[in-house]
Amino acid sequence: MACKSKNNDFEGGKSLDIPHRILFLHIHLQNKQTDMILHLIRHTKVNVEPGICYGQKDVELLETYPEELEAVKTSIAELKFDAIYSSPLSRAKTLATDLFGESVTFDDRLMELNFGDWEGKAWDEIKDPFLDKWMEDFVNKKCSNGESFVMLHERVVQFLEELKKLEHKDIAIVTHGGVIRTLQAIHKNIQLKEAFNESPADFGELVQLEF
């Protein structure tokens, strides 16, 4: 898979043919009582040129943000939440604050993968010799001065285990593509490398997972 595809799988994503489309993916475990529902909301579209690596780098939102915000509001209009969390990165923080005001708890564990030295650079211009090794095993190998997928998974698991102790029923989480993909892998009990066989969450998409 090309470098830029890796980045898209974690965060970049594909532009939608129909603007402001909101999809609902309601995945559930059969024959299991639902104790907690995570309402995962991916941030809206960002003003980043295709092929640029960004994970924990703060980037601006597109000028279409007001319309996208209204679409997200519509998607959650009938939902009630016991707790609300968000990544502190500005693209998620802005959406979370506009949706929920001061009710949001920001948690660093909900940030996107840290691409380290590669942040903000064009994938095609990265000269790091370690890049090819990372592409071969991005699950276990870290980006230069950054994270591996396993490291992202570990912090998300820690966050999830803490949530379970709080005994909330419905929890809203504003976050990133990589975190959502990780939670889907945990939910389905699949290996991390298999998580990339799942359809990625689109910008502004609501993904609901029952635990």
Short mmCIF file of C-alpha atoms in Angstrom, two decimals:
data_model
loop_
_atom_site.label_atom_id
_atom_site.label_comp_id
_atom_site.label_asym_id
_atom_site.label_seq_id
_atom_site.Cartn_x
_atom_site.Cartn_y
_atom_site.Cartn_z
CA MET A 1 0.00 0.00 0.00
CA ALA A 2 1.35 3.44 -0.87
CA CYS A 3 2.38 5.78 1.90
CA LYS A 4 -0.39 8.23 1.31
CA SER A 5 -2.88 5.39 1.56
CA LYS A 6 -1.58 4.61 5.02
CA ASN A 7 -2.13 8.18 6.04
CA ASN A 8 -5.64 8.16 4.61
CA ASP A 9 -6.45 5.00 6.52
CA PHE A 10 -5.55 6.68 9.79
CA GLU A 11 -6.87 10.16 9.17
CA GLY A 12 -6.89 11.67 5.65
CA GLY A 13 -9.83 9.70 4.24
CA LYS A 14 -11.54 10.13 0.87
CA SER A 15 -13.56 13.17 -0.07
CA LEU A 16 -17.25 12.38 -0.33
CA ASP A 17 -19.02 12.59 -3.67
CA ILE A 18 -22.04 14.01 -1.85
CA PRO A 19 -21.02 16.85 0.48
CA HIS A 20 -21.95 16.67 4.17
CA ARG A 21 -23.11 13.08 3.91
CA ILE A 22 -23.70 11.51 7.30
CA LEU A 23 -23.53 7.73 7.49
CA PHE A 24 -24.71 5.58 10.35
CA LEU A 25 -22.82 2.40 11.13
CA HIS A 26 -24.48 0.53 13.99
CA ILE A 27 -22.37 -2.51 14.79
CA HIS A 28 -23.48 -4.81 17.58
CA LEU A 29 -22.42 -8.04 19.22
CA GLN A 30 -25.10 -10.68 18.96
CA ASN A 31 -26.34 -12.51 22.05
CA LYS A 32 -24.72 -10.01 24.37
CA GLN A 33 -26.45 -7.56 26.66
CA THR A 34 -25.52 -3.98 25.79
CA ASP A 35 -23.81 -2.27 28.71
CA MET A 36 -22.45 0.79 26.92
CA ILE A 37 -22.88 2.48 23.55
CA LEU A 38 -20.06 4.59 22.14
CA HIS A 39 -21.29 7.26 19.72
CA LEU A 40 -18.10 8.01 17.80
CA ILE A 41 -18.05 11.21 15.75
CA ARG A 42 -15.18 11.81 13.38
CA HIS A 43 -14.18 15.45 12.94
CA THR A 44 -15.18 17.27 9.76
CA LYS A 45 -13.08 17.88 6.64
CA VAL A 46 -9.68 19.51 6.97
CA ASN A 47 -7.84 22.03 4.81
CA VAL A 48 -4.90 19.80 3.95
CA GLU A 49 -3.54 19.08 0.50
CA PRO A 50 -3.75 15.42 -0.61
CA GLY A 51 -0.58 13.48 0.14
CA ILE A 52 0.37 15.43 3.27
CA CYS A 53 1.11 13.44 6.42
CA TYR A 54 -0.80 14.68 9.44
CA GLY A 55 -1.71 12.88 12.61
CA GLN A 56 -1.24 14.90 15.77
CA LYS A 57 -0.34 18.05 13.83
CA ASP A 58 -3.04 20.68 14.24
CA VAL A 59 -4.60 21.54 10.90
CA GLU A 60 -7.37 23.93 9.86
CA LEU A 61 -10.89 22.91 8.93
CA LEU A 62 -12.35 23.53 5.48
CA GLU A 63 -14.55 26.56 4.84
CA THR A 64 -17.48 24.14 4.55
CA TYR A 65 -17.30 23.56 8.32
CA PRO A 66 -20.53 25.47 9.19
CA GLU A 67 -22.57 23.29 6.85
CA GLU A 68 -20.85 20.12 8.03
CA LEU A 69 -21.47 21.12 11.65
CA GLU A 70 -25.20 21.41 10.98
CA ALA A 71 -25.21 17.97 9.36
CA VAL A 72 -23.55 16.44 12.43
CA LYS A 73 -26.03 18.22 14.71
CA THR A 74 -28.86 16.66 12.72
CA SER A 75 -27.33 13.19 13.01
CA ILE A 76 -27.26 13.33 16.82
CA ALA A 77 -30.39 15.42 17.40
CA GLU A 78 -32.38 12.55 18.91
CA LEU A 79 -29.55 11.21 21.08
CA LYS A 80 -28.90 11.82 24.77
CA PHE A 81 -25.46 11.34 26.27
CA ASP A 82 -24.33 10.50 29.79
CA ALA A 83 -20.79 11.66 29.10
CA ILE A 84 -18.93 13.45 26.30
CA TYR A 85 -15.24 13.13 25.41
CA SER A 86 -13.03 14.53 22.68
CA SER A 87 -9.53 14.57 21.33
CA PRO A 88 -7.85 17.88 22.22
CA LEU A 89 -6.56 18.37 18.67
CA SER A 90 -8.20 21.50 17.24
CA ARG A 91 -10.07 19.77 14.40
CA ALA A 92 -11.90 17.60 16.95
CA LYS A 93 -11.99 20.16 19.77
CA THR A 94 -13.72 22.74 17.59
CA LEU A 95 -16.46 20.32 16.60
CA ALA A 96 -16.91 18.98 20.13
CA THR A 97 -17.16 22.47 21.61
CA ASP A 98 -19.64 23.64 18.98
CA LEU A 99 -21.78 20.54 19.55
CA PHE A 100 -21.63 20.22 23.32
CA GLY A 101 -20.25 23.44 24.80
CA GLU A 102 -18.53 23.09 28.16
CA SER A 103 -19.77 19.53 28.74
CA VAL A 104 -16.75 18.03 26.97
CA THR A 105 -13.87 16.21 28.67
CA PHE A 106 -10.72 16.32 26.55
CA ASP A 107 -8.44 13.30 26.64
CA ASP A 108 -5.05 12.96 24.95
CA ARG A 109 -5.63 9.24 24.44
CA LEU A 110 -8.22 10.10 21.79
CA MET A 111 -5.69 11.86 19.55
CA GLU A 112 -4.75 10.52 16.13
CA LEU A 113 -1.59 8.47 15.55
CA ASN A 114 1.60 10.46 16.15
CA PHE A 115 3.60 10.42 12.91
CA GLY A 116 6.60 12.02 14.62
CA ASP A 117 9.20 13.49 12.24
CA TRP A 118 6.91 12.97 9.27
CA GLU A 119 4.14 15.30 10.46
CA GLY A 120 3.29 18.04 7.99
CA LYS A 121 5.48 16.64 5.20
CA ALA A 122 4.42 15.30 1.82
CA TRP A 123 4.64 11.52 1.89
CA ASP A 124 6.48 11.50 -1.44
CA GLU A 125 9.13 13.86 -0.06
CA ILE A 126 9.93 12.00 3.15
CA LYS A 127 13.53 10.81 2.88
CA ASP A 128 13.62 8.84 6.13
CA PRO A 129 15.10 5.38 5.38
CA PHE A 130 12.86 3.93 8.11
CA LEU A 131 9.72 4.79 6.15
CA ASP A 132 9.81 1.61 4.08
CA LYS A 133 10.24 -0.54 7.20
CA TRP A 134 7.26 1.18 8.80
CA MET A 135 5.15 0.57 5.71
CA GLU A 136 5.97 -3.13 5.90
CA ASP A 137 4.82 -3.38 9.52
CA PHE A 138 3.08 -0.19 10.62
CA VAL A 139 1.23 -2.16 13.30
CA ASN A 140 4.35 -2.86 15.35
CA LYS A 141 6.97 -0.40 14.11
CA LYS A 142 6.97 3.23 15.23
CA CYS A 143 7.16 6.22 12.94
CA SER A 144 10.45 8.07 13.48
CA ASN A 145 9.96 9.75 16.88
CA GLY A 146 6.29 8.84 16.69
CA GLU A 147 3.95 5.94 17.39
CA SER A 148 3.10 2.51 16.07
CA PHE A 149 -0.48 1.31 15.64
CA VAL A 150 0.07 -0.91 18.69
CA MET A 151 0.90 2.15 20.78
CA LEU A 152 -2.27 3.90 19.64
CA HIS A 153 -4.21 0.73 20.42
CA GLU A 154 -2.76 0.53 23.93
CA ARG A 155 -3.84 4.04 24.89
CA VAL A 156 -7.31 3.52 23.40
CA VAL A 157 -7.72 0.26 25.33
CA GLN A 158 -6.72 2.04 28.53
CA PHE A 159 -9.30 4.75 27.86
CA LEU A 160 -12.00 2.17 27.09
CA GLU A 161 -11.35 0.18 30.26
CA GLU A 162 -11.71 3.34 32.33
CA LEU A 163 -15.02 4.12 30.61
CA LYS A 164 -16.40 0.70 31.49
CA LYS A 165 -15.80 1.38 35.18
CA LEU A 166 -17.94 4.53 35.04
CA GLU A 167 -21.08 2.58 34.11
CA HIS A 168 -22.34 5.16 31.61
CA LYS A 169 -24.85 3.99 29.02
CA ASP A 170 -24.43 6.44 26.13
CA ILE A 171 -21.11 8.16 25.53
CA ALA A 172 -20.27 10.64 22.76
CA ILE A 173 -16.66 10.73 21.56
CA VAL A 174 -15.35 13.24 19.00
CA THR A 175 -12.16 11.85 17.57
CA HIS A 176 -10.16 10.72 14.52
CA GLY A 177 -10.14 7.99 11.90
CA GLY A 178 -7.36 5.97 13.51
CA VAL A 179 -9.02 5.92 16.92
CA ILE A 180 -12.37 4.91 15.43
CA ARG A 181 -10.71 2.13 13.44
CA THR A 182 -8.98 0.94 16.61
CA LEU A 183 -12.24 0.82 18.56
CA GLN A 184 -13.86 -1.12 15.73
CA ALA A 185 -11.03 -3.66 15.89
CA ILE A 186 -11.45 -4.00 19.66
CA HIS A 187 -15.19 -4.34 19.24
CA LYS A 188 -14.92 -7.07 16.61
CA ASN A 189 -12.00 -8.75 18.40
CA ILE A 190 -9.88 -8.79 15.27
CA GLN A 191 -6.15 -8.33 14.77
CA LEU A 192 -4.99 -4.77 14.18
CA LYS A 193 -3.71 -5.51 10.69
CA GLU A 194 -7.20 -6.75 9.80
CA ALA A 195 -8.72 -3.46 10.94
CA PHE A 196 -7.72 -1.91 7.63
CA ASN A 197 -10.03 -4.28 5.79
CA GLU A 198 -12.93 -2.36 7.36
CA SER A 199 -14.46 0.67 5.67
CA PRO A 200 -12.99 3.85 7.15
CA ALA A 201 -15.21 6.40 8.87
CA ASP A 202 -15.87 9.45 6.73
CA PHE A 203 -15.46 13.02 7.92
CA GLY A 204 -18.39 13.97 10.13
CA GLU A 205 -19.65 10.39 10.28
CA LEU A 206 -21.38 8.94 13.31
CA VAL A 207 -20.28 5.40 14.19
CA GLN A 208 -22.09 3.58 17.00
CA LEU A 209 -20.54 0.63 18.80
CA GLU A 210 -22.17 -1.44 21.53
CA PHE A 211 -20.01 -2.93 24.28
#
